[in-house]
Each structure stands twice: as C-alpha cells, then as structure tokens.
C-alpha cells in the first residue's frame, strides 16, 4: 500500500471511529427531577416528542422521575453516579439555577455538569382556585397584610426557591416581611396544582405553563403572570401581569437540559447538533407553543455562559433576602 492510500485508509478509519462515537444513544432517557405533571415533566415530554418527530432519535426517550430537593437529588445522582452516561438528559429550569446559587445542591455547583440546551421559557404566575375570593393581586396582598398566617401558599421547594422568591418579591413590594408568609413546600407544579384544587392551599406560586391545562378546564385562575407584558396567546391575553397591577416583578422560567460532567466531547457534540437542528425547526416551534412555552433557544458554550451569569445574578438576589451570606 503506498503512502497516499495509507492516508486515505487512515482518514476513513478515523471518520468511521468518529461516527461510532457520535452515534445515536442506545437507551436515551430524560430525567424529570420532580413528580409527574409539572414543568420538568413537560420539558422532558417536549423533547421526547420533538426529537422523534424530527427523526433525530429513532425511538422516543423514556421519561423517568427523580423527585427530591427540586432538582437536587437528580443533580447529585447524575454527577456522582452517572457522570459519563451519554444517553441521560436531565431537565432544568431557572429554579434549578436559583437553588444552585444558594448551595442547595450540596457539594456540587453550576460548574459540575455540561449545560446542553435551553428550549423555551415560561413565566412565573400566582394561581388560585376558580372560586377563590381573591380576584386580583391586590386582593391577595390585602389579605396578607391583614394576617399572613391565614393564607396558605404552596410553592415548589422551601424558602429561597423560585416559587418562594416570586411571592417574596410581592411581599417586599407591599412592605410585608416575606418570612411572615405561610408556605407549604411541594415538589413542583404538578403537586402545587393538586394541592390547590384539593383545597389544601389557598394560593399556588407556580408558572403559567404548568397552570394552563387547569385554567382551560375552568378549575383555576391566575391572579398575575410575571411577564413584561400580557402574553400574546389567545388563551393568555386575559391574564394580567403583576407589573400592570402595580408590582414591578418579571420572572422568566427558562427550561432546558444538561448532561453529566464526563460525557465525552463527541457525545456532547451529537446532542448539541441534534438540539441545534430541533430549535431551528418550525415543527418544534409548534410543539413548544402547544405546551405553553415561549421562544428561548440556546445551546453549547453560549448556554454555559448564560447559566453562569444567571447563577451569579441569583446569588446577589439571594443575599438581598438574607438567604446566603
């Protein structure tokens, strides 16, 4: 074999090896780090459908649930026990980043995973049952001023969580000590909706994408959504923002996926390429809209930079509320 043929053969071998390294994961899985029915579940199921529809996966990812610590259990499990598992995606949200900012994920921080993709955004919201006496945000604020212990608020996670922060910002704007509010810590939007509809809480601090199925069924109402302006969707146009009611609070809830810290560069590149193609697809945009999510597309190094800046910003906010030193 002459030198030129050797080079061709070697190049072909390298390409074949690279192709094998970057092959479709054999048993893809999406971990929703909460109970079924909430935003993490929605995020996984969006990717589950879309990746098959775009023929980026031949078989749907299985969706599994790993509740605990609003993401902490799943984060620790993937980093410590499955760090190189290229087939395992984990859903994250802005709430995950807020918890990371406060050290709620234990010994691991935002540098311990490979941030893969952000696929959409929702917005925080304040929900009540359809027959609630609170007709707007000010009705709720007046009740809290009168006696905060009489209003039971369900939130995903404990003090300092994203849902807690939403009502804490309202309380602060109204001159109420957020620590006086009465919270029930729940594991995500699914449990919040169940507790609210069951009458175990009076108010749910949640997000709009979790809430819309219950809004459309007539079981729940939203007192406010934490968006810059009213959302331009037919079923959402009637929902007032907190800002228009005199409370200048905006809280986007970005949703996406990360991979374990030791997933190879080749496998990471396969997933990044898949999500880049997905996020450019008009069919994906339709699926995202059906799940009440709004456009927010970011992958790879750009997302890594975004995540780390958000965590830094959340640390500043957490210090303002005395949640960290």
Coordinates of C-alpha atoms in Angstrom, one line a residue:
X1 CA 0.0 0.0 0.0
X2 CA 1.5 3.4 -1.0
X3 CA 1.6 6.4 1.3
X4 CA -1.4 8.1 -0.3
X5 CA -3.5 5.0 0.1
X6 CA -2.4 4.6 3.7
X7 CA -3.5 8.2 4.4
X8 CA -6.9 7.6 2.8
X9 CA -7.4 4.4 4.7
X10 CA -6.4 6.1 8.0
X11 CA -8.7 9.0 7.3
X12 CA -11.6 6.6 6.6
X13 CA -10.9 4.7 9.8
X14 CA -10.8 7.9 11.8
X15 CA -14.1 9.0 10.3
X16 CA -15.7 5.6 10.9
X17 CA -14.5 5.7 14.6
X18 CA -15.8 9.3 15.0
X19 CA -19.2 8.2 13.5
X20 CA -19.4 5.3 16.0
X21 CA -18.5 7.7 18.9
X22 CA -21.2 10.1 17.8
X23 CA -23.9 7.5 17.1
X24 CA -27.4 7.9 18.5
X25 CA -27.5 6.9 22.2
X26 CA -28.8 3.4 22.6
X27 CA -31.1 3.9 25.5
X28 CA -31.9 7.7 25.7
X29 CA -33.5 8.8 28.9
X30 CA -34.8 12.2 30.2
X31 CA -34.9 12.6 33.9
X32 CA -37.6 14.9 35.2
X33 CA -36.3 15.9 38.7
X34 CA -39.8 16.1 40.3
X35 CA -43.1 14.2 40.4
X36 CA -45.1 13.8 37.2
X37 CA -47.3 16.7 35.9
X38 CA -45.1 19.7 36.4
X39 CA -42.7 21.8 34.4
X40 CA -39.8 19.3 34.4
X41 CA -42.2 16.6 33.1
X42 CA -43.4 19.0 30.4
X43 CA -39.8 19.8 29.4
X44 CA -38.9 16.1 29.0
X45 CA -42.0 15.2 27.1
X46 CA -41.5 18.1 24.7
X47 CA -38.0 16.8 23.8
X48 CA -39.3 13.2 23.8
X49 CA -41.9 14.1 21.1
X50 CA -39.8 16.5 19.1
X51 CA -36.6 14.5 18.7
X52 CA -38.6 11.6 17.2
X53 CA -40.7 13.9 15.0
X54 CA -37.5 15.5 13.6
X55 CA -36.0 12.0 13.1
X56 CA -33.1 12.9 15.4
X57 CA -33.9 9.9 17.5
X58 CA -35.3 6.6 16.1
X59 CA -37.2 5.8 19.3
X60 CA -38.6 8.1 21.9
X61 CA -36.6 8.8 25.0
X62 CA -38.1 7.2 28.1
X63 CA -39.1 9.8 30.8
X64 CA -38.2 8.9 34.4
X65 CA -38.9 10.8 37.6
X66 CA -36.4 11.6 40.3
X67 CA -38.1 14.0 42.8
X68 CA -36.3 15.5 45.7
X69 CA -34.9 18.9 46.6
X70 CA -36.5 20.4 43.4
X71 CA -33.7 19.0 41.3
X72 CA -31.0 18.4 43.9
X73 CA -31.4 14.6 44.1
X74 CA -31.2 14.2 40.3
X75 CA -28.3 16.6 40.0
X76 CA -26.3 14.7 42.6
X77 CA -27.2 11.3 41.2
X78 CA -26.0 12.2 37.7
X79 CA -22.8 14.0 38.8
X80 CA -21.8 11.3 41.3
X81 CA -23.2 8.1 39.9
X82 CA -23.8 8.5 36.1
X83 CA -21.3 11.2 35.1
X84 CA -20.4 9.7 31.7
X85 CA -23.8 8.4 30.7
X86 CA -24.2 9.9 27.3
X87 CA -27.8 8.8 26.9
X88 CA -29.1 10.6 30.0
X89 CA -30.5 14.2 29.8
X90 CA -31.8 16.0 32.9
X91 CA -34.3 18.8 32.7
X92 CA -33.5 22.0 34.4
X93 CA -35.2 25.4 34.9
X94 CA -34.4 28.8 36.2
X95 CA -35.4 27.5 39.6
X96 CA -32.6 25.0 39.4
X97 CA -30.2 27.8 38.8
X98 CA -31.6 29.7 41.8
X99 CA -31.1 26.7 44.0
X100 CA -27.5 26.2 42.8
X101 CA -26.9 29.9 43.6
X102 CA -27.8 29.2 47.2
X103 CA -25.8 26.0 47.5
X104 CA -28.9 23.8 47.8
X105 CA -27.5 21.1 45.6
X106 CA -24.9 20.1 48.2
X107 CA -21.2 19.9 47.3
X108 CA -21.9 20.4 43.6
X109 CA -22.3 23.8 41.9
X110 CA -23.1 25.1 38.4
X111 CA -19.6 24.0 37.0
X112 CA -20.3 20.3 37.7
X113 CA -22.5 19.4 34.7
X114 CA -22.4 20.0 30.9
X115 CA -25.1 22.5 30.1
X116 CA -26.6 21.4 26.8
X117 CA -29.7 23.3 25.7
X118 CA -32.4 25.8 26.6
X119 CA -35.5 25.0 24.6
X120 CA -38.1 27.6 25.8
X121 CA -39.3 29.8 28.5
X122 CA -42.4 30.2 30.6
X123 CA -43.2 32.9 33.2
X124 CA -44.0 32.7 36.9
X125 CA -47.6 33.1 38.0
X126 CA -49.8 33.2 41.0
X127 CA -52.7 30.7 40.8
X128 CA -55.9 30.3 42.8
X129 CA -59.0 28.1 42.5
X130 CA -61.7 29.4 40.3
X131 CA -64.0 30.1 43.3
X132 CA -61.2 31.9 45.3
X133 CA -62.2 35.2 47.0
X134 CA -59.0 36.7 45.6
X135 CA -60.0 38.3 42.3
X136 CA -56.7 40.2 41.6
X137 CA -53.2 40.5 43.0
X138 CA -54.2 43.4 45.3
X139 CA -56.9 41.3 47.0
X140 CA -54.2 38.8 47.9
X141 CA -51.8 41.4 49.1
X142 CA -54.5 43.0 51.3
X143 CA -55.3 39.6 52.9
X144 CA -51.6 39.0 53.5
X145 CA -51.2 42.4 55.1
X146 CA -54.2 41.7 57.4
X147 CA -52.9 38.3 58.6
X148 CA -50.3 36.5 56.5
X149 CA -50.7 33.3 58.6
X150 CA -54.3 32.9 57.3
X151 CA -53.2 32.5 53.6
X152 CA -51.5 29.1 52.9
X153 CA -49.2 29.4 49.9
X154 CA -48.0 26.3 48.0
X155 CA -44.6 26.6 46.3
X156 CA -42.2 24.3 44.6
X157 CA -39.4 23.9 47.2
X158 CA -38.7 25.6 50.5
X159 CA -37.7 29.1 51.5
X160 CA -35.4 30.5 48.8
X161 CA -36.9 28.5 45.9
X162 CA -38.0 30.1 42.7
X163 CA -41.7 29.9 43.7
X164 CA -40.9 31.3 47.1
X165 CA -39.0 34.1 45.5
X166 CA -41.9 35.2 43.4
X167 CA -44.2 35.7 46.4
X168 CA -41.3 37.2 48.5
X169 CA -40.8 39.8 45.8
X170 CA -44.6 40.7 46.0
X171 CA -44.4 40.8 49.8
X172 CA -41.3 43.0 49.7
X173 CA -43.0 45.4 47.3
X174 CA -46.1 45.6 49.6
X175 CA -44.0 46.1 52.7
X176 CA -44.6 42.7 54.1
X177 CA -41.8 40.6 55.7
X178 CA -41.5 37.5 53.4
X179 CA -40.6 35.4 56.4
X180 CA -44.1 36.0 57.8
X181 CA -45.7 34.3 54.8
X182 CA -47.1 30.8 55.4
X183 CA -45.7 28.3 52.9
X184 CA -46.2 24.6 52.2
X185 CA -43.2 23.2 50.3
X186 CA -44.2 21.0 47.4
X187 CA -42.3 19.1 44.7
X188 CA -43.1 21.0 41.5
X189 CA -46.1 22.3 39.6
X190 CA -48.0 19.1 39.5
X191 CA -48.2 18.8 43.3
X192 CA -49.0 22.5 43.5
X193 CA -52.0 22.1 41.2
X194 CA -53.2 19.0 43.1
X195 CA -52.9 20.7 46.5
X196 CA -54.6 23.9 45.2
X197 CA -57.6 22.0 43.6
X198 CA -57.8 19.8 46.7
X199 CA -58.2 22.8 49.0
X200 CA -55.0 22.1 50.9
X201 CA -53.6 25.5 50.0
X202 CA -55.2 28.8 49.0
X203 CA -52.6 30.1 46.6
X204 CA -50.1 28.5 44.3
X205 CA -46.9 30.2 43.4
X206 CA -46.2 28.4 40.1
X207 CA -45.7 29.1 36.4
X208 CA -48.0 29.7 33.6
X209 CA -47.1 26.6 31.5
X210 CA -48.0 24.3 34.5
X211 CA -51.2 26.1 35.0
X212 CA -52.8 26.4 31.6
X213 CA -54.5 23.0 31.5
X214 CA -56.3 23.8 34.7
X215 CA -57.1 27.3 33.6
X216 CA -58.6 26.0 30.4
X217 CA -60.7 23.4 32.3
X218 CA -62.1 26.2 34.5
X219 CA -60.7 24.9 37.7
X220 CA -58.1 27.6 38.3
X221 CA -57.5 31.3 37.7
X222 CA -54.3 33.3 37.6
X223 CA -54.1 36.5 39.6
X224 CA -51.0 37.5 37.7
X225 CA -48.2 36.4 35.4
X226 CA -44.7 37.7 35.9
X227 CA -44.1 38.7 32.3
X228 CA -43.0 42.1 30.9
X229 CA -46.3 42.4 29.0
X230 CA -49.5 40.4 28.6
X231 CA -48.7 37.2 26.7
X232 CA -49.8 37.2 23.1
X233 CA -51.6 33.9 23.1
X234 CA -55.4 33.7 22.7
X235 CA -56.0 31.8 26.0
X236 CA -53.5 34.1 27.9
X237 CA -54.4 37.6 26.7
X238 CA -56.9 38.0 29.6
X239 CA -54.3 37.2 32.3
X240 CA -53.0 40.5 33.8
X241 CA -49.3 41.0 34.6
X242 CA -48.1 41.8 38.1
X243 CA -46.5 44.9 36.6
X244 CA -49.8 46.3 35.3
X245 CA -51.2 45.8 38.8
X246 CA -48.5 47.9 40.4
X247 CA -46.0 45.3 41.3
X248 CA -42.9 45.6 39.0
X249 CA -41.9 41.9 39.0
X250 CA -40.8 39.9 36.0
X251 CA -39.8 36.3 36.4
X252 CA -39.0 34.2 33.3
X253 CA -38.7 30.4 33.8
X254 CA -36.2 29.1 31.2
X255 CA -36.3 25.4 30.6
X256 CA -33.7 23.1 29.2
X257 CA -31.3 20.1 29.6
X258 CA -27.9 19.2 30.9
X259 CA -25.6 16.2 30.7
X260 CA -23.3 14.5 33.1
X261 CA -19.8 16.1 33.6
X262 CA -17.8 13.2 32.0
X263 CA -19.9 12.8 28.9
X264 CA -17.4 12.8 26.0
X265 CA -17.0 15.8 23.7
X266 CA -18.1 13.7 20.8
X267 CA -21.4 12.6 22.5
X268 CA -22.0 16.1 23.8
X269 CA -21.5 17.4 20.2
X270 CA -24.0 14.8 18.9
X271 CA -26.7 16.1 21.4
X272 CA -25.8 19.8 20.7
X273 CA -26.1 19.2 16.9
X274 CA -29.5 17.5 17.5
X275 CA -30.8 20.4 19.6
X276 CA -29.5 23.0 17.2
X277 CA -31.5 21.3 14.4
X278 CA -34.5 20.9 16.7
X279 CA -34.6 24.5 17.8
X280 CA -34.4 25.7 14.1
X281 CA -37.5 23.6 13.2
X282 CA -40.9 25.1 12.6
X283 CA -42.5 21.8 13.7
X284 CA -40.7 22.1 17.0
X285 CA -41.9 25.7 17.4
X286 CA -45.5 24.4 17.1
X287 CA -44.9 21.7 19.7
X288 CA -43.3 24.2 22.0
X289 CA -46.3 26.5 21.6
X290 CA -48.7 23.7 22.3
X291 CA -47.0 23.3 25.7
X292 CA -47.4 26.9 26.5
X293 CA -43.7 27.7 26.2
X294 CA -42.3 30.8 24.5
X295 CA -39.1 31.0 22.3
X296 CA -35.8 30.8 24.1
X297 CA -33.1 28.9 22.1
X298 CA -29.6 28.5 23.3
X299 CA -27.0 25.6 23.3
X300 CA -23.4 24.8 24.0
X301 CA -20.9 27.4 25.2
X302 CA -23.4 30.3 24.8
X303 CA -25.7 28.5 27.2
X304 CA -22.9 27.7 29.6
X305 CA -22.1 31.4 29.8
X306 CA -25.7 32.3 30.3
X307 CA -26.2 29.8 33.1
X308 CA -23.1 31.0 35.0
X309 CA -24.2 34.6 34.7
X310 CA -27.7 33.8 35.9
X311 CA -26.3 31.9 38.9
X312 CA -24.2 34.9 39.8
X313 CA -27.2 37.3 39.5
X314 CA -29.3 35.0 41.6
X315 CA -26.6 35.0 44.3
X316 CA -27.0 38.8 44.5
X317 CA -30.8 38.4 44.9
X318 CA -30.4 35.7 47.5
X319 CA -28.1 37.9 49.5
X320 CA -30.7 40.7 49.4
X321 CA -33.2 38.3 51.1
X322 CA -30.7 37.1 53.6
X323 CA -30.7 33.6 52.2
X324 CA -26.9 33.3 51.8
X325 CA -24.0 35.3 53.3

